[in-house]
JSON list of C-alpha atoms in Angstrom, two decimals:
[
{"chain": "R", "resi": 1, "resn": "UNK", "atom": "CA", "xyz": [46.53, 2.39, -43.24]},
{"chain": "R", "resi": 2, "resn": "UNK", "atom": "CA", "xyz": [48.79, 5.00, -44.81]},
{"chain": "R", "resi": 3, "resn": "UNK", "atom": "CA", "xyz": [52.44, 3.93, -44.57]},
{"chain": "R", "resi": 4, "resn": "UNK", "atom": "CA", "xyz": [53.70, 7.51, -44.35]},
{"chain": "R", "resi": 5, "resn": "UNK", "atom": "CA", "xyz": [51.75, 7.86, -41.07]},
{"chain": "R", "resi": 6, "resn": "UNK", "atom": "CA", "xyz": [53.86, 5.23, -39.31]},
{"chain": "R", "resi": 7, "resn": "UNK", "atom": "CA", "xyz": [57.36, 5.68, -40.80]},
{"chain": "R", "resi": 8, "resn": "UNK", "atom": "CA", "xyz": [59.92, 8.31, -39.81]},
{"chain": "R", "resi": 9, "resn": "UNK", "atom": "CA", "xyz": [63.55, 9.17, -40.43]},
{"chain": "R", "resi": 10, "resn": "UNK", "atom": "CA", "xyz": [64.49, 8.63, -36.80]},
{"chain": "R", "resi": 11, "resn": "UNK", "atom": "CA", "xyz": [63.29, 5.02, -36.99]},
{"chain": "R", "resi": 12, "resn": "UNK", "atom": "CA", "xyz": [65.04, 4.23, -40.27]},
{"chain": "R", "resi": 13, "resn": "UNK", "atom": "CA", "xyz": [68.59, 3.00, -40.85]},
{"chain": "R", "resi": 14, "resn": "UNK", "atom": "CA", "xyz": [70.35, 2.34, -44.12]},
{"chain": "R", "resi": 15, "resn": "UNK", "atom": "CA", "xyz": [72.95, -0.32, -44.83]},
{"chain": "R", "resi": 16, "resn": "UNK", "atom": "CA", "xyz": [73.67, -1.57, -41.31]},
{"chain": "R", "resi": 17, "resn": "UNK", "atom": "CA", "xyz": [76.33, -4.21, -40.71]},
{"chain": "R", "resi": 18, "resn": "UNK", "atom": "CA", "xyz": [74.62, -7.42, -39.73]},
{"chain": "R", "resi": 19, "resn": "UNK", "atom": "CA", "xyz": [75.29, -11.12, -40.11]},
{"chain": "R", "resi": 20, "resn": "UNK", "atom": "CA", "xyz": [72.38, -12.76, -38.28]},
{"chain": "R", "resi": 21, "resn": "UNK", "atom": "CA", "xyz": [68.66, -12.67, -37.64]},
{"chain": "R", "resi": 22, "resn": "UNK", "atom": "CA", "xyz": [69.20, -12.13, -33.91]},
{"chain": "R", "resi": 23, "resn": "UNK", "atom": "CA", "xyz": [71.50, -9.17, -34.56]},
{"chain": "R", "resi": 24, "resn": "UNK", "atom": "CA", "xyz": [68.99, -7.46, -36.84]},
{"chain": "R", "resi": 25, "resn": "UNK", "atom": "CA", "xyz": [66.36, -7.89, -34.10]},
{"chain": "R", "resi": 26, "resn": "UNK", "atom": "CA", "xyz": [68.78, -6.32, -31.61]},
{"chain": "R", "resi": 27, "resn": "UNK", "atom": "CA", "xyz": [69.31, -3.37, -33.97]},
{"chain": "R", "resi": 28, "resn": "UNK", "atom": "CA", "xyz": [65.56, -2.94, -34.40]},
{"chain": "R", "resi": 29, "resn": "UNK", "atom": "CA", "xyz": [65.09, -3.05, -30.61]},
{"chain": "R", "resi": 30, "resn": "UNK", "atom": "CA", "xyz": [67.79, -0.43, -30.08]},
{"chain": "R", "resi": 31, "resn": "UNK", "atom": "CA", "xyz": [66.15, 1.91, -32.60]},
{"chain": "R", "resi": 32, "resn": "UNK", "atom": "CA", "xyz": [62.79, 1.40, -30.87]},
{"chain": "R", "resi": 33, "resn": "UNK", "atom": "CA", "xyz": [64.00, 2.34, -27.41]},
{"chain": "R", "resi": 34, "resn": "UNK", "atom": "CA", "xyz": [65.97, 5.35, -28.66]},
{"chain": "R", "resi": 35, "resn": "UNK", "atom": "CA", "xyz": [62.74, 6.82, -29.96]},
{"chain": "R", "resi": 36, "resn": "UNK", "atom": "CA", "xyz": [60.51, 5.45, -27.21]},
{"chain": "R", "resi": 37, "resn": "UNK", "atom": "CA", "xyz": [62.56, 5.39, -23.98]},
{"chain": "R", "resi": 38, "resn": "UNK", "atom": "CA", "xyz": [59.60, 4.06, -22.00]},
{"chain": "R", "resi": 39, "resn": "UNK", "atom": "CA", "xyz": [59.94, 0.75, -23.84]},
{"chain": "R", "resi": 40, "resn": "UNK", "atom": "CA", "xyz": [62.11, -2.01, -22.48]},
{"chain": "R", "resi": 41, "resn": "UNK", "atom": "CA", "xyz": [64.65, -3.25, -25.03]},
{"chain": "R", "resi": 42, "resn": "UNK", "atom": "CA", "xyz": [64.52, -6.83, -23.74]},
{"chain": "R", "resi": 43, "resn": "UNK", "atom": "CA", "xyz": [60.72, -6.86, -24.04]},
{"chain": "R", "resi": 44, "resn": "UNK", "atom": "CA", "xyz": [60.88, -5.56, -27.62]},
{"chain": "R", "resi": 45, "resn": "UNK", "atom": "CA", "xyz": [63.57, -8.08, -28.57]},
{"chain": "R", "resi": 46, "resn": "UNK", "atom": "CA", "xyz": [61.70, -10.96, -26.92]},
{"chain": "R", "resi": 47, "resn": "UNK", "atom": "CA", "xyz": [58.46, -10.00, -28.67]},
{"chain": "R", "resi": 48, "resn": "UNK", "atom": "CA", "xyz": [60.18, -10.09, -32.07]},
{"chain": "R", "resi": 49, "resn": "UNK", "atom": "CA", "xyz": [61.99, -13.35, -31.31]},
{"chain": "R", "resi": 50, "resn": "UNK", "atom": "CA", "xyz": [58.85, -15.05, -29.97]},
{"chain": "R", "resi": 51, "resn": "UNK", "atom": "CA", "xyz": [56.90, -14.15, -33.09]},
{"chain": "R", "resi": 52, "resn": "UNK", "atom": "CA", "xyz": [59.74, -15.34, -35.31]},
{"chain": "R", "resi": 53, "resn": "UNK", "atom": "CA", "xyz": [59.80, -18.73, -33.56]},
{"chain": "R", "resi": 54, "resn": "UNK", "atom": "CA", "xyz": [56.22, -19.27, -34.77]},
{"chain": "R", "resi": 55, "resn": "UNK", "atom": "CA", "xyz": [57.44, -18.96, -38.38]},
{"chain": "R", "resi": 56, "resn": "UNK", "atom": "CA", "xyz": [59.68, -16.76, -40.42]},
{"chain": "R", "resi": 57, "resn": "UNK", "atom": "CA", "xyz": [58.50, -13.26, -41.19]},
{"chain": "R", "resi": 58, "resn": "UNK", "atom": "CA", "xyz": [60.63, -13.33, -44.35]},
{"chain": "R", "resi": 59, "resn": "UNK", "atom": "CA", "xyz": [58.01, -12.82, -47.07]},
{"chain": "R", "resi": 60, "resn": "UNK", "atom": "CA", "xyz": [60.33, -13.40, -50.03]},
{"chain": "R", "resi": 61, "resn": "UNK", "atom": "CA", "xyz": [62.22, -11.24, -52.50]},
{"chain": "R", "resi": 62, "resn": "UNK", "atom": "CA", "xyz": [64.76, -10.29, -49.81]},
{"chain": "R", "resi": 63, "resn": "UNK", "atom": "CA", "xyz": [62.12, -8.72, -47.56]},
{"chain": "R", "resi": 64, "resn": "UNK", "atom": "CA", "xyz": [61.07, -9.46, -43.98]},
{"chain": "R", "resi": 65, "resn": "UNK", "atom": "CA", "xyz": [58.32, -7.91, -41.90]},
{"chain": "R", "resi": 66, "resn": "UNK", "atom": "CA", "xyz": [59.23, -8.84, -38.32]},
{"chain": "R", "resi": 67, "resn": "UNK", "atom": "CA", "xyz": [56.58, -7.81, -35.85]},
{"chain": "R", "resi": 68, "resn": "UNK", "atom": "CA", "xyz": [55.62, -8.08, -32.25]},
{"chain": "R", "resi": 69, "resn": "UNK", "atom": "CA", "xyz": [52.91, -7.01, -29.86]},
{"chain": "R", "resi": 70, "resn": "UNK", "atom": "CA", "xyz": [54.11, -4.62, -27.20]},
{"chain": "R", "resi": 71, "resn": "UNK", "atom": "CA", "xyz": [52.50, -3.65, -23.92]},
{"chain": "R", "resi": 72, "resn": "UNK", "atom": "CA", "xyz": [52.41, 0.06, -23.16]},
{"chain": "R", "resi": 73, "resn": "UNK", "atom": "CA", "xyz": [52.26, 1.59, -26.64]},
{"chain": "R", "resi": 74, "resn": "UNK", "atom": "CA", "xyz": [49.16, 3.18, -28.11]},
{"chain": "R", "resi": 75, "resn": "UNK", "atom": "CA", "xyz": [50.10, 3.37, -31.81]},
{"chain": "R", "resi": 76, "resn": "UNK", "atom": "CA", "xyz": [51.83, 1.18, -34.36]},
{"chain": "R", "resi": 77, "resn": "UNK", "atom": "CA", "xyz": [55.58, 1.85, -34.53]},
{"chain": "R", "resi": 78, "resn": "UNK", "atom": "CA", "xyz": [57.39, 1.07, -37.78]},
{"chain": "R", "resi": 79, "resn": "UNK", "atom": "CA", "xyz": [61.16, 0.60, -37.95]},
{"chain": "R", "resi": 80, "resn": "UNK", "atom": "CA", "xyz": [62.87, 0.22, -41.31]},
{"chain": "R", "resi": 81, "resn": "UNK", "atom": "CA", "xyz": [66.37, -1.17, -41.66]},
{"chain": "R", "resi": 82, "resn": "UNK", "atom": "CA", "xyz": [68.37, -2.25, -44.67]},
{"chain": "R", "resi": 83, "resn": "UNK", "atom": "CA", "xyz": [71.49, -4.36, -44.23]},
{"chain": "R", "resi": 84, "resn": "UNK", "atom": "CA", "xyz": [74.75, -3.97, -46.12]},
{"chain": "R", "resi": 85, "resn": "UNK", "atom": "CA", "xyz": [74.60, -7.68, -47.05]},
{"chain": "R", "resi": 86, "resn": "UNK", "atom": "CA", "xyz": [71.58, -9.93, -47.20]},
{"chain": "R", "resi": 87, "resn": "UNK", "atom": "CA", "xyz": [71.37, -12.39, -44.30]},
{"chain": "R", "resi": 88, "resn": "UNK", "atom": "CA", "xyz": [69.90, -15.86, -43.96]},
{"chain": "R", "resi": 89, "resn": "UNK", "atom": "CA", "xyz": [66.40, -15.39, -42.56]},
{"chain": "R", "resi": 90, "resn": "UNK", "atom": "CA", "xyz": [64.56, -18.64, -43.35]},
{"chain": "R", "resi": 91, "resn": "UNK", "atom": "CA", "xyz": [62.31, -16.68, -45.72]},
{"chain": "R", "resi": 92, "resn": "UNK", "atom": "CA", "xyz": [59.53, -18.47, -47.56]},
{"chain": "R", "resi": 93, "resn": "UNK", "atom": "CA", "xyz": [61.55, -18.40, -50.80]},
{"chain": "R", "resi": 94, "resn": "UNK", "atom": "CA", "xyz": [64.77, -19.47, -49.02]},
{"chain": "R", "resi": 95, "resn": "UNK", "atom": "CA", "xyz": [66.49, -16.28, -50.21]},
{"chain": "R", "resi": 96, "resn": "UNK", "atom": "CA", "xyz": [68.51, -14.05, -47.88]},
{"chain": "R", "resi": 97, "resn": "UNK", "atom": "CA", "xyz": [66.95, -10.80, -46.64]},
{"chain": "R", "resi": 98, "resn": "UNK", "atom": "CA", "xyz": [68.27, -7.23, -46.79]},
{"chain": "R", "resi": 99, "resn": "UNK", "atom": "CA", "xyz": [65.10, -5.15, -46.23]},
{"chain": "R", "resi": 100, "resn": "UNK", "atom": "CA", "xyz": [63.48, -5.29, -42.79]},
{"chain": "R", "resi": 101, "resn": "UNK", "atom": "CA", "xyz": [60.23, -3.45, -42.13]},
{"chain": "R", "resi": 102, "resn": "UNK", "atom": "CA", "xyz": [59.54, -4.11, -38.46]},
{"chain": "R", "resi": 103, "resn": "UNK", "atom": "CA", "xyz": [56.27, -3.37, -36.73]},
{"chain": "R", "resi": 104, "resn": "UNK", "atom": "CA", "xyz": [55.63, -2.95, -33.04]},
{"chain": "R", "resi": 105, "resn": "UNK", "atom": "CA", "xyz": [51.93, -2.93, -32.36]},
{"chain": "R", "resi": 106, "resn": "UNK", "atom": "CA", "xyz": [49.86, -2.32, -29.23]},
{"chain": "R", "resi": 107, "resn": "UNK", "atom": "CA", "xyz": [49.18, -5.62, -27.51]},
{"chain": "R", "resi": 108, "resn": "UNK", "atom": "CA", "xyz": [45.42, -5.07, -27.46]},
{"chain": "R", "resi": 109, "resn": "UNK", "atom": "CA", "xyz": [44.95, -3.85, -31.06]},
{"chain": "R", "resi": 110, "resn": "UNK", "atom": "CA", "xyz": [44.86, -6.98, -33.23]},
{"chain": "R", "resi": 111, "resn": "UNK", "atom": "CA", "xyz": [43.00, -5.36, -36.13]},
{"chain": "R", "resi": 112, "resn": "UNK", "atom": "CA", "xyz": [45.45, -2.43, -36.46]},
{"chain": "R", "resi": 113, "resn": "UNK", "atom": "CA", "xyz": [48.21, -5.04, -36.47]},
{"chain": "R", "resi": 114, "resn": "UNK", "atom": "CA", "xyz": [46.63, -6.89, -39.38]},
{"chain": "R", "resi": 115, "resn": "UNK", "atom": "CA", "xyz": [45.89, -3.68, -41.31]},
{"chain": "R", "resi": 116, "resn": "UNK", "atom": "CA", "xyz": [49.49, -2.52, -40.88]},
{"chain": "R", "resi": 117, "resn": "UNK", "atom": "CA", "xyz": [50.90, -5.86, -42.05]},
{"chain": "R", "resi": 118, "resn": "UNK", "atom": "CA", "xyz": [48.61, -5.91, -45.06]},
{"chain": "R", "resi": 119, "resn": "UNK", "atom": "CA", "xyz": [49.43, -2.33, -46.05]},
{"chain": "R", "resi": 120, "resn": "UNK", "atom": "CA", "xyz": [53.16, -2.89, -45.78]},
{"chain": "R", "resi": 121, "resn": "UNK", "atom": "CA", "xyz": [53.06, -6.17, -47.70]},
{"chain": "R", "resi": 122, "resn": "UNK", "atom": "CA", "xyz": [51.07, -4.46, -50.45]},
{"chain": "R", "resi": 123, "resn": "UNK", "atom": "CA", "xyz": [53.51, -1.52, -50.61]},
{"chain": "R", "resi": 124, "resn": "UNK", "atom": "CA", "xyz": [56.52, -3.85, -50.71]},
{"chain": "R", "resi": 125, "resn": "UNK", "atom": "CA", "xyz": [55.00, -5.92, -53.51]},
{"chain": "R", "resi": 126, "resn": "UNK", "atom": "CA", "xyz": [55.71, -2.95, -55.80]},
{"chain": "R", "resi": 127, "resn": "UNK", "atom": "CA", "xyz": [59.02, -3.83, -57.47]},
{"chain": "R", "resi": 128, "resn": "UNK", "atom": "CA", "xyz": [59.88, -0.19, -58.19]},
{"chain": "R", "resi": 129, "resn": "UNK", "atom": "CA", "xyz": [59.61, 0.67, -54.48]},
{"chain": "R", "resi": 130, "resn": "UNK", "atom": "CA", "xyz": [61.78, -2.28, -53.51]},
{"chain": "R", "resi": 131, "resn": "UNK", "atom": "CA", "xyz": [64.39, -1.31, -56.12]},
{"chain": "R", "resi": 132, "resn": "UNK", "atom": "CA", "xyz": [64.40, 2.27, -54.81]},
{"chain": "R", "resi": 133, "resn": "UNK", "atom": "CA", "xyz": [64.90, 1.03, -51.24]},
{"chain": "R", "resi": 134, "resn": "UNK", "atom": "CA", "xyz": [67.81, -1.17, -52.34]},
{"chain": "R", "resi": 135, "resn": "UNK", "atom": "CA", "xyz": [69.42, 1.72, -54.25]},
{"chain": "R", "resi": 136, "resn": "UNK", "atom": "CA", "xyz": [69.01, 4.08, -51.29]},
{"chain": "R", "resi": 137, "resn": "UNK", "atom": "CA", "xyz": [72.25, 5.57, -50.01]},
{"chain": "R", "resi": 138, "resn": "UNK", "atom": "CA", "xyz": [70.71, 6.99, -46.83]},
{"chain": "R", "resi": 139, "resn": "UNK", "atom": "CA", "xyz": [67.59, 6.86, -44.70]},
{"chain": "R", "resi": 140, "resn": "UNK", "atom": "CA", "xyz": [66.04, 9.88, -46.43]},
{"chain": "R", "resi": 141, "resn": "UNK", "atom": "CA", "xyz": [65.97, 7.94, -49.70]},
{"chain": "R", "resi": 142, "resn": "UNK", "atom": "CA", "xyz": [64.42, 4.90, -47.99]},
{"chain": "R", "resi": 143, "resn": "UNK", "atom": "CA", "xyz": [61.61, 6.99, -46.48]},
{"chain": "R", "resi": 144, "resn": "UNK", "atom": "CA", "xyz": [61.09, 8.82, -49.79]},
{"chain": "R", "resi": 145, "resn": "UNK", "atom": "CA", "xyz": [60.73, 5.48, -51.60]},
{"chain": "R", "resi": 146, "resn": "UNK", "atom": "CA", "xyz": [58.01, 4.42, -49.17]},
{"chain": "R", "resi": 147, "resn": "UNK", "atom": "CA", "xyz": [56.15, 7.73, -48.92]}
]
């Protein structure tokens, strides 16, 4: 999977104000329905929250990859958000999170889900990319860092 195929400026936000895990999921859900009005915001939010209840999607180093399976979409949708301050996210390293790379995947496409997660985790393991995302002053710089 090529990351640049699933990211876009209109699904990226830089330095949002956020103090909680639930709020970041609400922000991600709002971005999703702005770009895909056929989606239901409550369904998107519930999908992210249900997955998170199974275990934190905080992968360490201040990064989380929240994801959920969504009925009614045909392609993976990526939403990238950075927060102005890192928030407690129950990440595997117990560190707060400030980079959120959310994935909404078609309910019936388990293998594309796994490929997307793997590709994103690999991309975000590159420290220079993560540093560029953290230095970003706007969404253009975030997308450029990932492209």
